Amino acid sequence: MLAFMNKGYAKTSMQDLTQATGLHPGSLYCAFTNKRGLLLAAIGQYQSDRSTEFERHFSGQQTPLEQLKKYLDSIVLECISCEASKACLLTKALNEMAEQDDELQSIITDNLTRWEQGIAQQFAKAKTQGLLHRQSGSGKSAERDCQALARYFVMGIYGLRTFAHTHPTLEVLQSLADQLFEDVTR
Amino acid sequence: MLAFMNKGYAKTSMQDLTQATGLHPGSLYCAFTNKRGLLLAAIGQYQSDRSTEFERHFSGQQTPLEQLKKYLDSIVLECISCEASKACLLTKALNEMAEQDDELQSIITDNLTRWEQGIAQQFAKAKTQGLLHRQSGSGKSAERDCQALARYFVMGIYGLRTFAHTHPTLEVLQSLADQLFEDVTR
DNA sequence: GCCTATCTTGAATGAATGTTCAAGATAGAT
DNA sequence: ATCTATCTTGAACATTCATTCAAGATAGGC
């Protein structure tokens, strides 16, 4: 995971991967068949880690909106932490290989879409608690509204991650995140 | 340019580049010294193209806000056009190689920052024409406000570009862009 | 028509890459 | 202690890649 996040898929050599795993080529090929198989496994692990972290984060006693704000803040911190990557493995792989590997693209897209739906659920929860003052109809239209909010929210996160490359300062990123959260909860 | 946009830097082979340019390795190395030199030249050309297109776009008779909206809409269309890339060369290269090539990172960052400042100028123009109803102080604080708006705007564009990979439909992207423009001109 | 300076050609080179496989190590069962 | 099934090892392989360079083509000046 870390190897792929650091160098990207193409620039990560098998030698890098034997060093990172402590295993030798034969073992890796026996277990994962491919360099690509290793990437798929890394993505699976990444997704699993993220998923449990997501569950943990949103299982507390705070209001959904407080949790979403803290979630966003944690991403800001992740963006400026110099440790491995500063980029989400899913979006990094998507940017690098999307047009060349349809299966990989759909795997990553599925994962990101599930994540987006998890966020939509949080907005929905906030809405049923009356914490969201959006104008809206009822029933199905309310559902679509939360979808739209979630889409906008994750678009902002994608943007933050790219933006962090050009302005890697807590000050700028935090103010962008604050603005995003305001716009999404207005 | 197109070759690098399609495959990314690492996956673009010299053979791809000889085909794309119609020149042979010797000539390419004579003129650009390196594969990296070729990428730098492609980035320079890309930036130059974008820059003149930017000037052209914002030199019309419409209000700055109308121009910004149309600019955003044109990016949405670019995102769903299947032709070459669907990703800006600058951000693509930044995502792929930022952490491994400091000089390249600073070149790209400079270009993107100049672009961001060009957008900030449009917001400033809109503001002096009284088209922006933001609360703000005067003088320097007004300037910083336009900077912040521009940063938020380009963050949104970065986000749109990544988002386009997972939801490549005009409908979704356009509504996100509309929302972004509303939030930025509120 | 010849000469010179610049540009082009494309086969050759060496390094690095992803991948394979036969030999060796290991551990659990009898 | 022996056997067997699984896992590990790392040298070897074929391929691909970026890069080089000497030979050839070209065009402009005299």
PDB file of N, CA, C and O in Angstrom, chain A residues 127-152:
ATOM      1  N   LYS A 127     -30.395  15.354   8.287  1.00  0.00           N
ATOM      2  CA  LYS A 127     -31.637  15.953   7.806  1.00  0.00           C
ATOM      3  C   LYS A 127     -32.835  15.498   8.634  1.00  0.00           C
ATOM      4  O   LYS A 127     -33.672  16.309   9.031  1.00  0.00           O
ATOM      5  N   THR A 128     -32.878  14.197   8.920  1.00  0.00           N
ATOM      6  CA  THR A 128     -34.001  13.696   9.711  1.00  0.00           C
ATOM      7  C   THR A 128     -33.976  14.259  11.126  1.00  0.00           C
ATOM      8  O   THR A 128     -34.993  14.318  11.797  1.00  0.00           O
ATOM      9  N   GLN A 129     -32.776  14.672  11.573  1.00  0.00           N
ATOM     10  CA  GLN A 129     -32.688  15.303  12.887  1.00  0.00           C
ATOM     11  C   GLN A 129     -32.949  16.806  12.805  1.00  0.00           C
ATOM     12  O   GLN A 129     -32.793  17.524  13.792  1.00  0.00           O
ATOM     13  N   GLY A 130     -33.279  17.272  11.611  1.00  0.00           N
ATOM     14  CA  GLY A 130     -33.613  18.687  11.457  1.00  0.00           C
ATOM     15  C   GLY A 130     -32.433  19.615  11.558  1.00  0.00           C
ATOM     16  O   GLY A 130     -32.559  20.794  11.858  1.00  0.00           O
ATOM     17  N   LEU A 131     -31.236  19.101  11.284  1.00  0.00           N
ATOM     18  CA  LEU A 131     -30.039  19.928  11.428  1.00  0.00           C
ATOM     19  C   LEU A 131     -29.662  20.632  10.130  1.00  0.00           C
ATOM     20  O   LEU A 131     -28.742  21.433  10.095  1.00  0.00           O
ATOM     21  N   LEU A 132     -30.374  20.276   9.068  1.00  0.00           N
ATOM     22  CA  LEU A 132     -30.040  20.827   7.754  1.00  0.00           C
ATOM     23  C   LEU A 132     -31.187  21.719   7.290  1.00  0.00           C
ATOM     24  O   LEU A 132     -32.313  21.273   7.203  1.00  0.00           O
ATOM     25  N   HIS A 133     -30.898  22.972   7.004  1.00  0.00           N
ATOM     26  CA  HIS A 133     -31.985  23.902   6.696  1.00  0.00           C
ATOM     27  C   HIS A 133     -32.214  24.080   5.214  1.00  0.00           C
ATOM     28  O   HIS A 133     -32.642  25.118   4.768  1.00  0.00           O
ATOM     29  N   ARG A 134     -31.855  23.100   4.424  1.00  0.00           N
ATOM     30  CA  ARG A 134     -32.051  23.225   2.977  1.00  0.00           C
ATOM     31  C   ARG A 134     -33.515  23.270   2.616  1.00  0.00           C
ATOM     32  O   ARG A 134     -34.334  22.576   3.210  1.00  0.00           O
ATOM     33  N   GLN A 135     -33.803  24.061   1.620  1.00  0.00           N
ATOM     34  CA  GLN A 135     -35.134  24.016   1.047  1.00  0.00           C
ATOM     35  C   GLN A 135     -35.251  22.709   0.277  1.00  0.00           C
ATOM     36  O   GLN A 135     -34.326  22.293  -0.404  1.00  0.00           O
ATOM     37  N   SER A 136     -36.388  22.050   0.375  1.00  0.00           N
ATOM     38  CA  SER A 136     -36.531  20.809  -0.386  1.00  0.00           C
ATOM     39  C   SER A 136     -37.970  20.338  -0.341  1.00  0.00           C
ATOM     40  O   SER A 136     -38.757  20.758   0.523  1.00  0.00           O
ATOM     41  N   GLY A 137     -38.289  19.450  -1.269  1.00  0.00           N
ATOM     42  CA  GLY A 137     -39.604  18.839  -1.248  1.00  0.00           C
ATOM     43  C   GLY A 137     -39.620  17.764  -0.176  1.00  0.00           C
ATOM     44  O   GLY A 137     -38.975  17.885   0.851  1.00  0.00           O
ATOM     45  N   SER A 138     -40.342  16.692  -0.453  1.00  0.00           N
ATOM     46  CA  SER A 138     -40.375  15.626   0.547  1.00  0.00           C
ATOM     47  C   SER A 138     -40.085  14.302  -0.135  1.00  0.00           C
ATOM     48  O   SER A 138     -40.012  14.219  -1.355  1.00  0.00           O
ATOM     49  N   GLY A 139     -39.916  13.275   0.657  1.00  0.00           N
ATOM     50  CA  GLY A 139     -39.747  11.930   0.112  1.00  0.00           C
ATOM     51  C   GLY A 139     -38.521  11.815  -0.776  1.00  0.00           C
ATOM     52  O   GLY A 139     -37.421  12.126  -0.369  1.00  0.00           O
ATOM     53  N   LYS A 140     -38.746  11.379  -1.976  1.00  0.00           N
ATOM     54  CA  LYS A 140     -37.651  11.074  -2.885  1.00  0.00           C
ATOM     55  C   LYS A 140     -36.760  12.289  -3.174  1.00  0.00           C
ATOM     56  O   LYS A 140     -35.554  12.171  -3.306  1.00  0.00           O
ATOM     57  N   SER A 141     -37.385  13.455  -3.247  1.00  0.00           N
ATOM     58  CA  SER A 141     -36.586  14.643  -3.549  1.00  0.00           C
ATOM     59  C   SER A 141     -35.614  14.937  -2.401  1.00  0.00           C
ATOM     60  O   SER A 141     -34.521  15.429  -2.616  1.00  0.00           O
ATOM     61  N   ALA A 142     -36.030  14.627  -1.180  1.00  0.00           N
ATOM     62  CA  ALA A 142     -35.134  14.819  -0.039  1.00  0.00           C
ATOM     63  C   ALA A 142     -33.925  13.889  -0.149  1.00  0.00           C
ATOM     64  O   ALA A 142     -32.795  14.273   0.157  1.00  0.00           O
ATOM     65  N   GLU A 143     -34.204  12.688  -0.630  1.00  0.00           N
ATOM     66  CA  GLU A 143     -33.119  11.734  -0.807  1.00  0.00           C
ATOM     67  C   GLU A 143     -32.097  12.235  -1.826  1.00  0.00           C
ATOM     68  O   GLU A 143     -30.913  12.209  -1.595  1.00  0.00           O
ATOM     69  N   ARG A 144     -32.612  12.708  -2.927  1.00  0.00           N
ATOM     70  CA  ARG A 144     -31.713  13.188  -3.976  1.00  0.00           C
ATOM     71  C   ARG A 144     -30.919  14.395  -3.490  1.00  0.00           C
ATOM     72  O   ARG A 144     -29.796  14.610  -3.893  1.00  0.00           O
ATOM     73  N   ASP A 145     -31.522  15.171  -2.643  1.00  0.00           N
ATOM     74  CA  ASP A 145     -30.810  16.321  -2.136  1.00  0.00           C
ATOM     75  C   ASP A 145     -29.578  15.899  -1.336  1.00  0.00           C
ATOM     76  O   ASP A 145     -28.517  16.473  -1.472  1.00  0.00           O
ATOM     77  N   CYS A 146     -29.726  14.873  -0.520  1.00  0.00           N
ATOM     78  CA  CYS A 146     -28.592  14.385   0.262  1.00  0.00           C
ATOM     79  C   CYS A 146     -27.529  13.804  -0.650  1.00  0.00           C
ATOM     80  O   CYS A 146     -26.331  13.962  -0.401  1.00  0.00           O
ATOM     81  N   GLN A 147     -27.949  13.128  -1.680  1.00  0.00           N
ATOM     82  CA  GLN A 147     -26.998  12.637  -2.683  1.00  0.00           C
ATOM     83  C   GLN A 147     -26.211  13.799  -3.257  1.00  0.00           C
ATOM     84  O   GLN A 147     -24.988  13.732  -3.392  1.00  0.00           O
ATOM     85  N   ALA A 148     -26.916  14.870  -3.598  1.00  0.00           N
ATOM     86  CA  ALA A 148     -26.237  16.018  -4.190  1.00  0.00           C
ATOM     87  C   ALA A 148     -25.262  16.645  -3.203  1.00  0.00           C
ATOM     88  O   ALA A 148     -24.144  17.026  -3.567  1.00  0.00           O
ATOM     89  N   LEU A 149     -25.682  16.741  -1.955  1.00  0.00           N
ATOM     90  CA  LEU A 149     -24.786  17.289  -0.930  1.00  0.00           C
ATOM     91  C   LEU A 149     -23.531  16.430  -0.808  1.00  0.00           C
ATOM     92  O   LEU A 149     -22.412  16.949  -0.726  1.00  0.00           O
ATOM     93  N   ALA A 150     -23.750  15.121  -0.786  1.00  0.00           N
ATOM     94  CA  ALA A 150     -22.612  14.214  -0.644  1.00  0.00           C
ATOM     95  C   ALA A 150     -21.669  14.342  -1.834  1.00  0.00           C
ATOM     96  O   ALA A 150     -20.442  14.376  -1.679  1.00  0.00           O
ATOM     97  N   ARG A 151     -22.241  14.436  -3.014  1.00  0.00           N
ATOM     98  CA  ARG A 151     -21.401  14.596  -4.208  1.00  0.00           C
ATOM     99  C   ARG A 151     -20.562  15.864  -4.115  1.00  0.00           C
ATOM    100  O   ARG A 151     -19.362  15.858  -4.409  1.00  0.00           O
ATOM    101  N   TYR A 152     -21.216  16.927  -3.711  1.00  0.00           N
ATOM    102  CA  TYR A 152     -20.495  18.197  -3.591  1.00  0.00           C
ATOM    103  C   TYR A 152     -19.400  18.098  -2.536  1.00  0.00           C
ATOM    104  O   TYR A 152     -18.282  18.582  -2.730  1.00  0.00           O
TER     105      TYR A 152
END
